[in-house]
CSV table of C-alpha atoms in Angstrom, one decimal:
chain,number,residue,atom,x,y,z
A,1,ASP,CA,5.2,9.1,4.9
A,2,THR,CA,8.1,6.4,4.2
A,3,ALA,CA,6.9,2.9,4.4
A,4,VAL,CA,9.7,1.5,5.8
A,5,SER,CA,12.2,3.3,7.7
A,6,GLN,CA,15.4,2.5,9.6
A,7,THR,CA,18.0,4.4,11.9
A,8,PRO,CA,21.0,5.7,11.8
A,9,LYS,CA,21.6,5.3,8.1
A,10,TYR,CA,25.3,5.0,9.3
A,11,LEU,CA,26.8,3.9,12.3
A,12,VAL,CA,30.7,4.0,13.1
A,13,THR,CA,31.5,2.2,16.1
A,14,GLN,CA,34.8,0.4,17.7
A,15,MET,CA,34.6,-3.4,18.1
A,16,GLY,CA,33.2,-4.3,21.6
A,17,ASN,CA,30.3,-2.0,21.5
A,18,ASP,CA,26.7,-2.7,21.8
A,19,LYS,CA,24.8,-0.7,19.7
A,20,SER,CA,21.0,-0.7,18.1
A,21,ILE,CA,19.0,0.0,14.9
A,22,LYS,CA,15.8,0.9,15.0
A,23,CYS,CA,13.5,-0.3,12.2
A,24,GLU,CA,9.2,1.1,11.8
A,25,GLN,CA,6.4,0.3,9.2
A,26,ASN,CA,3.9,2.3,8.3
A,27,LEU,CA,2.4,-0.5,5.5
A,28,GLY,CA,0.0,-2.2,8.3
A,29,HIS,CA,2.3,-5.5,7.7
A,30,ASP,CA,2.5,-8.6,10.2
A,31,THR,CA,5.9,-9.7,9.0
A,32,MET,CA,8.8,-8.2,9.6
A,33,TYR,CA,12.8,-8.9,8.2
A,34,TRP,CA,16.1,-8.0,8.9
A,35,TYR,CA,18.8,-8.3,6.4
A,36,LYS,CA,22.4,-8.2,5.8
A,37,GLN,CA,24.2,-7.2,2.8
A,38,ASP,CA,27.7,-7.9,2.6
A,39,SER,CA,30.5,-6.5,0.7
A,40,LYS,CA,29.9,-8.7,-2.0
A,41,LYS,CA,26.6,-7.3,-2.0
A,42,PHE,CA,24.9,-10.8,-1.4
A,43,LEU,CA,21.9,-9.8,0.9
A,44,LYS,CA,20.7,-12.9,3.2
A,45,ILE,CA,17.9,-13.1,5.9
A,46,MET,CA,18.6,-12.8,8.9
A,47,PHE,CA,15.7,-13.0,11.4
A,48,SER,CA,11.9,-12.7,10.2
A,49,TYR,CA,9.1,-11.4,12.7
A,50,ASN,CA,4.9,-12.5,11.9
A,51,ASN,CA,3.1,-10.2,14.8
A,52,LYS,CA,6.0,-9.8,16.8
A,53,GLU,CA,6.6,-13.9,17.2
A,54,LEU,CA,9.9,-14.3,15.7
A,55,ILE,CA,9.6,-17.5,12.9
A,56,ILE,CA,13.0,-17.9,11.2
A,57,ASN,CA,16.5,-17.2,12.6
A,58,GLU,CA,18.8,-18.0,10.3
A,59,THR,CA,22.3,-19.0,11.5
A,60,VAL,CA,22.7,-15.6,13.1
A,61,PRO,CA,25.4,-15.4,16.2
A,62,ASN,CA,23.5,-14.7,19.6
A,63,ARG,CA,25.1,-11.6,19.7
A,64,PHE,CA,22.5,-10.6,17.4
A,65,SER,CA,18.8,-10.3,19.1
A,66,PRO,CA,15.9,-8.1,17.2
A,67,LYS,CA,13.5,-7.4,19.4
A,68,SER,CA,9.9,-6.9,18.3
A,69,PRO,CA,7.3,-4.4,21.1
A,70,ASP,CA,4.9,-4.3,18.0
A,71,LYS,CA,3.8,-5.7,14.7
A,72,ALA,CA,5.3,-2.1,13.3
A,73,HIS,CA,8.7,-2.3,14.8
A,74,LEU,CA,11.7,-4.5,14.7
A,75,ASN,CA,14.8,-3.3,16.2
A,76,LEU,CA,18.0,-5.0,15.9
A,77,HIS,CA,20.8,-5.3,18.8
A,78,ILE,CA,24.3,-6.4,18.4
A,79,ASN,CA,26.3,-6.6,21.5
A,80,SER,CA,30.3,-7.4,21.5
A,81,LEU,CA,30.6,-6.0,18.0
A,82,GLU,CA,33.4,-7.4,15.7
A,83,LEU,CA,34.8,-6.4,12.3
A,84,GLY,CA,33.2,-9.0,10.3
A,85,ASP,CA,30.0,-7.5,11.8
A,86,SER,CA,30.1,-4.4,8.8
A,87,ALA,CA,27.7,-4.4,6.3
A,88,VAL,CA,24.7,-2.8,5.6
A,89,TYR,CA,21.2,-3.9,7.3
A,90,PHE,CA,18.0,-3.7,5.6
A,91,CYS,CA,14.4,-3.7,7.4
A,92,ALA,CA,11.5,-4.9,5.4
A,93,SER,CA,7.8,-6.3,5.3
A,94,SER,CA,5.5,-7.8,3.9
A,95,GLN,CA,1.7,-8.7,4.1
A,96,ASP,CA,0.8,-12.1,5.2
A,97,SER,CA,-1.5,-13.2,1.7
A,98,SER,CA,-3.7,-16.6,1.4
A,99,ASP,CA,-0.9,-18.0,-0.9
A,100,GLY,CA,2.2,-16.8,1.2
A,101,HIS,CA,3.2,-15.4,-2.0
A,102,THR,CA,4.0,-11.7,-1.5
A,103,GLU,CA,6.4,-9.0,-2.2
A,104,ALA,CA,8.9,-7.4,0.9
A,105,PHE,CA,9.2,-3.5,0.9
A,106,PHE,CA,13.0,-2.5,2.5
A,107,GLY,CA,13.9,0.2,4.3
A,108,GLN,CA,17.4,2.8,3.0
A,109,GLY,CA,19.9,0.3,5.0
A,110,THR,CA,21.8,1.5,7.9
A,111,ARG,CA,25.5,1.0,6.8
A,112,LEU,CA,27.7,0.0,9.8
A,113,THR,CA,31.0,0.2,10.4
A,114,VAL,CA,32.9,-1.6,12.5
A,115,VAL,CA,36.3,0.0,13.2
B,1,SER,CA,23.5,-27.9,-1.1
B,2,GLN,CA,21.3,-24.4,-2.3
B,3,LYS,CA,22.7,-22.2,-4.7
B,4,ILE,CA,20.8,-19.4,-7.2
B,5,GLU,CA,23.1,-17.8,-9.5
B,6,GLN,CA,22.9,-14.7,-11.3
B,7,ASN,CA,25.6,-13.3,-14.0
B,8,SER,CA,28.3,-11.8,-11.6
B,9,GLU,CA,29.9,-9.5,-14.3
B,10,ALA,CA,27.6,-6.6,-15.3
B,11,LEU,CA,25.9,-6.4,-18.6
B,12,ASN,CA,26.6,-3.2,-20.7
B,13,ILE,CA,24.0,-2.6,-23.8
B,14,GLN,CA,22.9,-0.1,-26.0
B,15,GLU,CA,19.7,2.4,-25.0
B,16,GLY,CA,16.5,0.9,-27.3
B,17,LYS,CA,17.9,-2.8,-26.6
B,18,THR,CA,16.3,-5.5,-24.8
B,19,ALA,CA,18.7,-6.6,-22.0
B,20,THR,CA,17.9,-10.2,-20.8
B,21,LEU,CA,19.1,-11.1,-16.9
B,22,THR,CA,20.1,-14.9,-15.7
B,23,CYS,CA,18.9,-16.3,-12.4
B,24,ASN,CA,19.8,-20.2,-12.7
B,25,TYR,CA,19.2,-22.3,-9.1
B,26,THR,CA,20.2,-25.7,-7.7
B,27,ASN,CA,18.2,-27.8,-4.7
B,28,TYR,CA,15.5,-25.4,-4.8
B,29,SER,CA,11.9,-26.2,-5.3
B,30,PRO,CA,10.4,-22.1,-4.9
B,31,ALA,CA,7.0,-21.8,-5.1
B,32,TYR,CA,7.5,-18.6,-6.7
B,33,LEU,CA,10.3,-16.2,-8.2
B,34,GLN,CA,10.8,-12.5,-7.4
B,35,TRP,CA,12.7,-10.2,-9.0
B,36,TYR,CA,14.1,-6.9,-7.5
B,37,ARG,CA,16.0,-3.9,-8.6
B,38,GLN,CA,18.6,-2.0,-6.7
B,39,ASP,CA,20.5,1.1,-6.8
B,40,PRO,CA,23.7,2.5,-4.9
B,41,GLY,CA,23.1,3.2,-1.3
B,42,ARG,CA,19.1,2.1,-1.3
B,43,GLY,CA,17.0,-0.8,-0.4
B,44,PRO,CA,16.0,-3.4,-3.0
B,45,VAL,CA,12.6,-2.5,-4.7
B,46,PHE,CA,10.6,-4.9,-6.0
B,47,LEU,CA,9.4,-5.3,-9.9
B,48,LEU,CA,8.2,-8.7,-10.3
B,49,LEU,CA,6.4,-12.1,-8.8
B,50,ILE,CA,6.0,-15.3,-10.6
B,51,ARG,CA,4.3,-18.0,-9.3
B,52,GLU,CA,5.4,-21.8,-9.7
B,53,ASN,CA,2.4,-22.5,-11.8
B,54,GLU,CA,2.6,-19.5,-14.3
B,55,LYS,CA,5.2,-19.2,-17.5
B,56,GLU,CA,5.7,-15.6,-17.7
B,57,LYS,CA,4.5,-12.5,-16.2
B,58,ARG,CA,5.0,-8.9,-18.1
B,59,LYS,CA,5.0,-5.3,-16.5
B,60,GLU,CA,5.2,-2.4,-19.0
B,61,ARG,CA,8.8,-2.7,-20.7
B,62,LEU,CA,9.4,-5.8,-18.2
B,63,LYS,CA,9.5,-9.6,-18.7
B,64,VAL,CA,9.7,-12.6,-16.9
B,65,THR,CA,10.0,-16.2,-17.5
B,66,PHE,CA,9.9,-18.9,-15.1
B,67,ASP,CA,11.0,-22.4,-16.2
B,68,THR,CA,10.7,-25.1,-13.0
B,69,THR,CA,12.3,-28.0,-15.1
B,70,LEU,CA,15.6,-25.9,-16.4
B,71,LYS,CA,15.7,-24.1,-12.5
B,72,GLN,CA,15.7,-20.5,-14.4
B,73,SER,CA,14.1,-17.9,-14.7
B,74,LEU,CA,14.9,-15.1,-17.2
B,75,PHE,CA,14.1,-11.1,-17.0
B,76,HIS,CA,13.8,-9.0,-19.8
B,77,ILE,CA,13.7,-5.5,-20.1
B,78,THR,CA,12.7,-4.3,-24.0
B,79,ALA,CA,13.6,-0.7,-25.2
B,80,SER,CA,16.3,0.0,-21.9
B,81,GLN,CA,16.5,3.1,-21.2
B,82,PRO,CA,19.9,4.6,-19.2
B,83,ALA,CA,17.5,5.0,-16.1
B,84,ASP,CA,17.1,1.5,-16.1
B,85,SER,CA,20.9,1.0,-14.8
B,86,ALA,CA,21.0,-0.6,-11.6
B,87,THR,CA,21.2,-4.4,-9.5
B,88,TYR,CA,18.8,-6.3,-10.5
B,89,LEU,CA,17.9,-9.3,-7.7
B,90,CYS,CA,16.3,-12.6,-8.5
B,91,ALA,CA,14.4,-13.7,-4.9
B,92,LEU,CA,12.9,-17.3,-4.4
B,93,GLY,CA,10.1,-18.1,-2.1
B,94,GLY,CA,9.4,-20.5,-0.2
B,95,THR,CA,7.5,-21.2,2.9
B,96,ALA,CA,6.9,-18.7,5.7
B,97,SER,CA,7.2,-15.5,3.1
B,98,LYS,CA,10.8,-16.5,3.4
B,99,LEU,CA,13.3,-14.9,0.3
B,100,THR,CA,16.3,-16.2,-0.5
B,101,PHE,CA,18.0,-13.8,-3.0
B,102,GLY,CA,20.8,-14.3,-5.4
B,103,THR,CA,24.1,-11.9,-6.1
B,104,GLY,CA,22.7,-9.8,-8.4
B,105,THR,CA,23.3,-8.1,-12.2
B,106,ARG,CA,24.7,-4.8,-12.6
B,107,LEU,CA,23.4,-3.8,-15.5
B,108,GLN,CA,24.8,-0.4,-17.5
B,109,VAL,CA,22.4,0.8,-20.0
B,110,THR,CA,24.4,3.5,-22.6
B,111,LEU,CA,23.9,6.0,-25.3
């Protein structure tokens, strides 16, 4: 009964390919996120969705396209993969609160390696 | 530009001592600040949240302080144990539930 689960855990692919990472949360949360953690362990937000609506898009190349079919799922599709896309991608979710202050629950991460 | 700084070098302490980790920020006015723990190969796990109008928060052996004048948060682990060894991330919260993370500090607790 994992709270936030993402698949696959590891993804190795060649440059130029298109790949998707899936994320599901069973916490009933309204908001879901994608974060990228680079080789220096810096965790940076990419996208945020609230009830299937995009609310944060942080200067991410348009090769990256998030899709939220329902509020429990937020998938990340990446076109024309580049070497610099190699990183660990984390999905997360959080529950809206009256004061906007809430903790985020993270998945186990997807280590993407582009060769 | 906005910046969140944590000690980039690892912090090594002896079991039983108090570990103190620092998070400094510039050009931010966060509504709240959170601390997370990250183990190798895992996602961050939430530990504590402190709001801008709070000075201190405690949870078991953990204590967080938040000084909005100094633009600094301190994270303390008392009676540290080898199991506390991990990377600790601070994160600043603003609008739209957006969290901005620091680079993390790796803590190593030795026997």
